[in-house]
CSV table of C-alpha atoms and ligand atoms in Angstrom, one decimal:
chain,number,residue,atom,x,y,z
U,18,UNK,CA,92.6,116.8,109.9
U,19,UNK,CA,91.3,113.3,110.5
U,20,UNK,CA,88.6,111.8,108.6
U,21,UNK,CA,85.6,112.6,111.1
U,22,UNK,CA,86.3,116.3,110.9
U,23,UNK,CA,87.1,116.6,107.1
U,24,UNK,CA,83.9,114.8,106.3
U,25,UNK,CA,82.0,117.4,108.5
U,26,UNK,CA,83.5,120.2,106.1
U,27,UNK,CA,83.0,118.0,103.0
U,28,UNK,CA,79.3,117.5,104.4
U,29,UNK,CA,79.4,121.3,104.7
U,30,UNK,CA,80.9,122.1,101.3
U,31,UNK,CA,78.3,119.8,99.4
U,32,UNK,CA,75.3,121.9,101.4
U,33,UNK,CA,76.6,125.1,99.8
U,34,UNK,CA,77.7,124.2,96.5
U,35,UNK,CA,75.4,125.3,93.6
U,36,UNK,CA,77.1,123.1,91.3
U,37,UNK,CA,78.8,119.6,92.0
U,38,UNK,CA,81.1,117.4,89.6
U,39,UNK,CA,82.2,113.8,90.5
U,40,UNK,CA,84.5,111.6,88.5
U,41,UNK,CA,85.0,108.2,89.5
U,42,UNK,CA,87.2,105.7,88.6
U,43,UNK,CA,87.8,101.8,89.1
U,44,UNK,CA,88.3,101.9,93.0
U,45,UNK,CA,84.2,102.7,93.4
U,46,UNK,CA,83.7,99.1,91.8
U,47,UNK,CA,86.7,97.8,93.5
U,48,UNK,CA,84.4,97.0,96.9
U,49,UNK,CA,81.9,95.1,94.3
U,50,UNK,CA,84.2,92.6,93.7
U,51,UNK,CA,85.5,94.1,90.3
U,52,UNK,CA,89.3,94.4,90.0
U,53,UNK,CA,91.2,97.9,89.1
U,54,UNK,CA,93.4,98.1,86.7
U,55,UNK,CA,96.5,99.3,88.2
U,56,UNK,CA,98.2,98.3,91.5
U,57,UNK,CA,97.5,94.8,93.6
U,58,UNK,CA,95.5,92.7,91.6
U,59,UNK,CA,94.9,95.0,89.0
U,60,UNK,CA,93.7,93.8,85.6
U,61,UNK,CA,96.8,94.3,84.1
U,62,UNK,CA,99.4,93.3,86.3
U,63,UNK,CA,100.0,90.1,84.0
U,64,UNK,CA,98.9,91.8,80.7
U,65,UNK,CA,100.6,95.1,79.4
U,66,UNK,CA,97.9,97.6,78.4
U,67,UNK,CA,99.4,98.1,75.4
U,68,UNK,CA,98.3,94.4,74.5
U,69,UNK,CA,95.1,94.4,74.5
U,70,UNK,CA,93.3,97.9,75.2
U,71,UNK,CA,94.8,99.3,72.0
U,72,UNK,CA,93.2,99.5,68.5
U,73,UNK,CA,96.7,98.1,67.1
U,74,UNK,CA,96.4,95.3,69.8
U,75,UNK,CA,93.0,94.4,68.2
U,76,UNK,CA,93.5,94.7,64.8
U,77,UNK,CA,96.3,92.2,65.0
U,78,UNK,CA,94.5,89.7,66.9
U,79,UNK,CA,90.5,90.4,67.9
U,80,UNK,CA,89.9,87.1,69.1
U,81,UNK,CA,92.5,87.7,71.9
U,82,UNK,CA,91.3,90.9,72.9
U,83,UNK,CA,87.4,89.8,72.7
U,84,UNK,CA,88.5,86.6,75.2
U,85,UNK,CA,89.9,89.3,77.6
U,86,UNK,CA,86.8,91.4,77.5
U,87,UNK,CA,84.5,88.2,77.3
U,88,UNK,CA,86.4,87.1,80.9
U,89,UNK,CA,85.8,90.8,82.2
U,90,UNK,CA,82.0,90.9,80.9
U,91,UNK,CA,81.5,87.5,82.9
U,92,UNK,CA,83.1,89.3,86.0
U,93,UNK,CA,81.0,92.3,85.7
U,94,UNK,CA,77.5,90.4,84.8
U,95,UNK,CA,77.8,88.6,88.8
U,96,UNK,CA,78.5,91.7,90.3
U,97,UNK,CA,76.0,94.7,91.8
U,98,UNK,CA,76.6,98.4,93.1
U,99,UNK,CA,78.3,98.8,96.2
U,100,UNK,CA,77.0,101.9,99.0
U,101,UNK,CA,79.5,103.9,97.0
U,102,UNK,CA,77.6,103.6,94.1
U,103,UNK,CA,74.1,104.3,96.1
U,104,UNK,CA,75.6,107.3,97.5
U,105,UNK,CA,76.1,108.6,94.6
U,106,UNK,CA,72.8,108.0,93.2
U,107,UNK,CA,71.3,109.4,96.4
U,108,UNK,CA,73.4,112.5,96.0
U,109,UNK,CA,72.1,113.1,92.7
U,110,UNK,CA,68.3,112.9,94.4
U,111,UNK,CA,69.4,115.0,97.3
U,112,UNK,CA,71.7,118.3,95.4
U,113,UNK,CA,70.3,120.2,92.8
U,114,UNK,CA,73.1,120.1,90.6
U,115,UNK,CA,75.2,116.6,90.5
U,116,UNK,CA,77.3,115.7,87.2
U,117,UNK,CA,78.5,112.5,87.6
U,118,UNK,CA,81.2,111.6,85.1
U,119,UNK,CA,83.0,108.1,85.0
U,120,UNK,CA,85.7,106.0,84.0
U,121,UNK,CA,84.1,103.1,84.4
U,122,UNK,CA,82.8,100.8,81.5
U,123,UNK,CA,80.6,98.5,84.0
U,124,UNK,CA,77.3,99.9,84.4
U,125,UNK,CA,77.5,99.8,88.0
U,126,UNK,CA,76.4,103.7,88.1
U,127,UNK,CA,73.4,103.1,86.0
U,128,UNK,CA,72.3,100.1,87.8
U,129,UNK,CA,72.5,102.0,91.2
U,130,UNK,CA,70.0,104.3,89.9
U,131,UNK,CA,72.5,107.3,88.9
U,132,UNK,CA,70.4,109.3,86.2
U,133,UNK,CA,72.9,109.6,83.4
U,134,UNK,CA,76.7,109.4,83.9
U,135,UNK,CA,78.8,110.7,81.3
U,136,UNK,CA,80.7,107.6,80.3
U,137,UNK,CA,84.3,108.6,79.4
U,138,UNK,CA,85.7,105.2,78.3
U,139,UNK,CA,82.7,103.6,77.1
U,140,UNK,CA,80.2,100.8,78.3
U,141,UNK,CA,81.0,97.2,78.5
U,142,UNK,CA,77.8,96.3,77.5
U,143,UNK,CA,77.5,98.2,74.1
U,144,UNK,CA,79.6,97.1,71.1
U,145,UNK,CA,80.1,98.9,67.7
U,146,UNK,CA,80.7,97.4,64.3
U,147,UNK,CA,84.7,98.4,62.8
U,148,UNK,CA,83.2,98.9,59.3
U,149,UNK,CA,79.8,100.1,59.0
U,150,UNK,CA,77.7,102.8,61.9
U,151,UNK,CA,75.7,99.6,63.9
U,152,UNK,CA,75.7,100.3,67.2
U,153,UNK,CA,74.5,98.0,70.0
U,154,UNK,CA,73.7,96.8,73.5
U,155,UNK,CA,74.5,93.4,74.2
U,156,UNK,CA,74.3,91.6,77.2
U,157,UNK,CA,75.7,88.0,76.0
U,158,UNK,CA,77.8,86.1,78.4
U,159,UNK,CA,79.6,84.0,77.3
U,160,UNK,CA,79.6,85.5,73.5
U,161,UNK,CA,79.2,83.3,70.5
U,162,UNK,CA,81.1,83.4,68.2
U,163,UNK,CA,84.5,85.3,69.4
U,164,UNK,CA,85.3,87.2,67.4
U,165,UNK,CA,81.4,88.4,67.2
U,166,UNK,CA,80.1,89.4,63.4
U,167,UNK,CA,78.5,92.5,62.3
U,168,UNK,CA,75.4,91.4,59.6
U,169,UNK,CA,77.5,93.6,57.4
U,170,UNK,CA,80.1,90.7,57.6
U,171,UNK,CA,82.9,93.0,59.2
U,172,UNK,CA,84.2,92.5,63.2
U,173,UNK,CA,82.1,93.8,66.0
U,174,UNK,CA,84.5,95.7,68.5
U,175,UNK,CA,83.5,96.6,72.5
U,176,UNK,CA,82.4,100.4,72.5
U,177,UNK,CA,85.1,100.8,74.4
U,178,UNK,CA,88.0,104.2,74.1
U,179,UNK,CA,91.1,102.3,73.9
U,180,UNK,CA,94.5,104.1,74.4
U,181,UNK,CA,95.3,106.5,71.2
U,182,UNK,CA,91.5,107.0,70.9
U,183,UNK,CA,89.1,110.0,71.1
U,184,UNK,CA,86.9,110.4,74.2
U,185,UNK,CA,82.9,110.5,72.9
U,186,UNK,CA,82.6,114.1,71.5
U,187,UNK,CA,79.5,115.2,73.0
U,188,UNK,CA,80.5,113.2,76.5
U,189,UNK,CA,83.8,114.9,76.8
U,190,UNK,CA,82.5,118.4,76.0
U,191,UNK,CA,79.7,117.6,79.0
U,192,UNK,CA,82.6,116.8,81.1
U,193,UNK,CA,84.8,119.8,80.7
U,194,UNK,CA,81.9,121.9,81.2
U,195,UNK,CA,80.7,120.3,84.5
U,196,UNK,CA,84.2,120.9,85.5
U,197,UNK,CA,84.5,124.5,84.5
U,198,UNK,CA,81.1,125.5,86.3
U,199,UNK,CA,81.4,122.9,89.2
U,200,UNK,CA,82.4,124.3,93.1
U,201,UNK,CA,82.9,121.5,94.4
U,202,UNK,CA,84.2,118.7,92.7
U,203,UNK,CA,85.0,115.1,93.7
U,204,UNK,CA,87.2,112.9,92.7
U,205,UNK,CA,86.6,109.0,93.9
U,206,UNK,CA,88.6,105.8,93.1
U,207,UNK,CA,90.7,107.0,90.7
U,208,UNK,CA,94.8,106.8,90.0
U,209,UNK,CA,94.3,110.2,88.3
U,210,UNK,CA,97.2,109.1,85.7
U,211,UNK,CA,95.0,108.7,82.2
U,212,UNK,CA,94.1,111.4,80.3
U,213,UNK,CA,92.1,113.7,79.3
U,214,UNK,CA,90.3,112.4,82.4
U,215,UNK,CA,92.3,113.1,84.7
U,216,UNK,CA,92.4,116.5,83.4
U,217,UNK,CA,89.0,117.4,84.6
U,218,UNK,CA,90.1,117.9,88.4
U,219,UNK,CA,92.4,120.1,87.7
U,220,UNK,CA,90.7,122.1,85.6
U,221,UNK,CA,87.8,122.6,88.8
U,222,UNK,CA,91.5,123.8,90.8
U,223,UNK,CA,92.1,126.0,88.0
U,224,UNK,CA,88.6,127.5,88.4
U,225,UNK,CA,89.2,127.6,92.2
U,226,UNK,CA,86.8,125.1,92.8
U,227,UNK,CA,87.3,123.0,96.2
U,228,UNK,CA,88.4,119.6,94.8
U,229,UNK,CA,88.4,116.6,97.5
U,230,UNK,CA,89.6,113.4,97.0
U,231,UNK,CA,88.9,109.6,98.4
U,232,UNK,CA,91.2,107.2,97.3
U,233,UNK,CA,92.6,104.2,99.5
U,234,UNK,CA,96.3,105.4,98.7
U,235,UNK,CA,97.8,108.7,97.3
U,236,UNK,CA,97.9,109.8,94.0
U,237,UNK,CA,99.3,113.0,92.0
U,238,UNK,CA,96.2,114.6,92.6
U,239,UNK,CA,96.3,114.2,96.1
U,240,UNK,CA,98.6,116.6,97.0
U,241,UNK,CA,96.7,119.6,95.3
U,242,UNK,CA,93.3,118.9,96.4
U,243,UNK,CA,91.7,120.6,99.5
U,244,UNK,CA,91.2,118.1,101.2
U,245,UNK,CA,92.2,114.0,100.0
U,246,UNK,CA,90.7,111.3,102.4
U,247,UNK,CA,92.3,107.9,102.5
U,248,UNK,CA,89.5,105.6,102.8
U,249,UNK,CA,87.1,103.0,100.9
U,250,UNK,CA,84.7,105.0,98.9
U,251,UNK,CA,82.2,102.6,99.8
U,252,UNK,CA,82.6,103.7,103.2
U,253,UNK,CA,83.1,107.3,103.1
U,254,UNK,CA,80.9,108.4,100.6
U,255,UNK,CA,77.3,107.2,102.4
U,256,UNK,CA,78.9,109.8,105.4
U,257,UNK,CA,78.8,112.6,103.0
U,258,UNK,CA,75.3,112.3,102.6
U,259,UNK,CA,72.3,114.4,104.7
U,260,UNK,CA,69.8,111.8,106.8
J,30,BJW,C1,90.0,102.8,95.8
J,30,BJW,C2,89.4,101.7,96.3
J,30,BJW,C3,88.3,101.9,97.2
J,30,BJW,C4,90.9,101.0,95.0
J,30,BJW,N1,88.0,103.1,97.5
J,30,BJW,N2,89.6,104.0,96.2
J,30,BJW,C5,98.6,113.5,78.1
J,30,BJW,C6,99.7,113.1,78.8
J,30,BJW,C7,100.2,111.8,78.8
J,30,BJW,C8,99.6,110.8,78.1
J,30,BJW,C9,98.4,111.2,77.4
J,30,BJW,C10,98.0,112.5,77.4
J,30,BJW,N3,96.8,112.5,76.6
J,30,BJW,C11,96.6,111.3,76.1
J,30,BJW,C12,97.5,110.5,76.6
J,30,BJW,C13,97.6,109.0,76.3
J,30,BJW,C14,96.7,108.2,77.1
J,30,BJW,C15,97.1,108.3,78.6
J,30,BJW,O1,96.5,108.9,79.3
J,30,BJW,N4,98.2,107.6,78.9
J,30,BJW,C16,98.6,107.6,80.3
J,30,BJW,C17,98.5,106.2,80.9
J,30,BJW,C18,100.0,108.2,80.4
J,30,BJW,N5,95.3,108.5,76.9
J,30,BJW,C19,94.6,108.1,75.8
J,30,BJW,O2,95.1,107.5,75.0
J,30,BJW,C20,93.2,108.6,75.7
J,30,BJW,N6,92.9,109.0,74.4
J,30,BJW,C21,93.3,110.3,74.1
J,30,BJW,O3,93.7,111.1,74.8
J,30,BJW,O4,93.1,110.5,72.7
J,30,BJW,C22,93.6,111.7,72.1
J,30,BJW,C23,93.0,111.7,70.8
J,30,BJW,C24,92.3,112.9,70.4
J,30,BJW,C25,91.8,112.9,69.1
J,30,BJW,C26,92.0,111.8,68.2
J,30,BJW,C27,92.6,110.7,68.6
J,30,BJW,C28,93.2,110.7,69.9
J,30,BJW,C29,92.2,107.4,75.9
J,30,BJW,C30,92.3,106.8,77.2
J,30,BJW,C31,91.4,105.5,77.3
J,30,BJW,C32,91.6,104.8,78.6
J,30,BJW,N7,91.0,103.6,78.5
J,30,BJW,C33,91.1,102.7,79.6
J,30,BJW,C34,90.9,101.2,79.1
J,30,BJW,C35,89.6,101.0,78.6
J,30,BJW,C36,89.5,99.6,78.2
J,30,BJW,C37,88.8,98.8,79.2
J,30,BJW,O5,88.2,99.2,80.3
J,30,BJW,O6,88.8,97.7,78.9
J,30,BJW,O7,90.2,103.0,80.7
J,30,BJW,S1,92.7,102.7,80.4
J,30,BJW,C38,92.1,102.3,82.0
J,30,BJW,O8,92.5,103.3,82.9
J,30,BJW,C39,90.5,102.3,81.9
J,30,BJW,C40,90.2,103.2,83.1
J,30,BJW,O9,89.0,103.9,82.9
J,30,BJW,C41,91.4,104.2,83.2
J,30,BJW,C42,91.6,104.9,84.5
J,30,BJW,O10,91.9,104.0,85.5
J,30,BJW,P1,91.3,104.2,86.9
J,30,BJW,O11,89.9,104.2,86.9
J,30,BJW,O12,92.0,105.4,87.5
J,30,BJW,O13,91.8,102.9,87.6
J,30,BJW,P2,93.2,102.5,88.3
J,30,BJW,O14,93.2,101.0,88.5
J,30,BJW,O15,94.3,103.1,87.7
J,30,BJW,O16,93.1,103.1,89.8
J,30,BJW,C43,92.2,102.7,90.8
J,30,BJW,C44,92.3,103.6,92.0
J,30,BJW,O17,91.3,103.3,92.9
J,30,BJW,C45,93.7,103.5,92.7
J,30,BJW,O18,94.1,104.8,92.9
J,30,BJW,C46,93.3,102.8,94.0
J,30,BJW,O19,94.1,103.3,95.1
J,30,BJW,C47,91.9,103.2,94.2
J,30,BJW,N8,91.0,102.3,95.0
J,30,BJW,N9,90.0,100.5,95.8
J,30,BJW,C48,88.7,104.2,97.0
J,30,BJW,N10,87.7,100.8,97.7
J,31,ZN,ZN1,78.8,96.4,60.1
């Protein structure tokens, strides 16, 4: 199938579906300038995850793992959606039933105007106190001090989920159940390898949901989905969209 046609059925799919799921990962930011973690200039290709986007890895040594997330809000705070992003948003407007659930701690979803994604891993922007239940936005580039301070005295952290960490409760719980009830679900920009996220497609294959992919290279998914377009999301998904 090339691309033209499958988007013609993909078109087709999204007129009939009564309920629609999308997960997204880094790839949708990607074409905003905002680097993915895994593969070609990935965020991690000189740093092991396992050094800094774990609770151990910050424990031992916050100031090292703020100066990563410091250099990553900087990147983040010069950067706006992408016609991926506004596809998405305009999907939501468009279908009565969109969940859009994401990977992504960069607040590129909100800022194109997408109602309320379910935030899997956190938000870039937010950060929560290690000792005590404050809880807050902040937008400070660069911070001051690093580490940053609670008033309580203890170590502010990034609201982020770190590897060994629970998912948000209430977010998770919203996710499986878009995923249960969605028929059609898509799945955009993501190397479908972290769980429980990548969990959530094939859940909608379990509940014979049609599950189409658009990634610029394969992944495990791909090979189980109906249909799994290779192409830049911030390309494909505008096309999926009614004029
Ligand atoms: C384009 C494109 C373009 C590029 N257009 N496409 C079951 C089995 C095995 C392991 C586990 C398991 N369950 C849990 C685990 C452990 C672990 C895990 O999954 N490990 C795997 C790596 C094996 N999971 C966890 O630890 C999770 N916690 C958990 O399960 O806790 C259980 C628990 C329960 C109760 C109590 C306590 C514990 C937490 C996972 C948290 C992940 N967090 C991170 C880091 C956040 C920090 C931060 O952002 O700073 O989130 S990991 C990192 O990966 C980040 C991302 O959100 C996440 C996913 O990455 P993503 O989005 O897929 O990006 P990439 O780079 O991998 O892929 C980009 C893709 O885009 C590529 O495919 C490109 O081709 C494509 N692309 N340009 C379209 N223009
Ligand atoms: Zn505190």
């Amino acid at each position: 199938m090339t691309n033209q046609v499958a988007i013609v059925q993909i078109r087709g799919w999204l007129q009939e579906a009564r309920r629609v799921a999308v997960l997204t990962g880094a790839g949708i930011s990607a074409e905003s300038g905002i680097p993915t973690f895994r593969g070609t200039g990935g965020l991690w290709r000189n740093f092991p995850a396992e050094q800094l986007a774990t609770p151990e890895a910050f424990a031992r040594d916050p100031a090292l793992v703020w100066e990563w997330y410091d250099w990553r809000r900087a990147v983040v705070a010069e950067k706006s959606p992408n016609p991926g992003h506004f596809a998405l948003a305009e999907m939501e407007r468009q279908h009565p039933s969109v969940t859009l659930i994401t990977q992504n701690v960069d607040g590129l979803h909100d800022l194109a105007g997408s109602a309320s994604p379910l935030k899997l891993h956190g938000d870039i922007w937010q950060v929560r106190c290690t000792q005590c239940d404050y809880r807050a936005t902040n937008r400070e580039v660069p911070l001051t001090p690093i580490p940053p301070r609670c008033s309580c005295g203890a170590v502010l952290r990034p609201d982020i989920v770190w590897f060994g960490e629970a998912l948000p409760e209430g977010v998770l719980r919203n996710a499986w159940a878009a995923a249960q009830i969605a028929d059609l679900f898509l799945v955009v920009g993501t190397s479908a390898l972290v769980q429980p996220a990548a969990s959530l497609p094939r859940l909608a294959l379990e509940r014979h949901a049609r599950v189409v992919e658009i990634n610029l290279e394969h992944t495990p998914l791909s090979r189980h989905c109906d249909i799994s377009l290779r192409g830049a999301s911030g390309e494909i998904l505008p096309l999926l969209l009614g004029d």
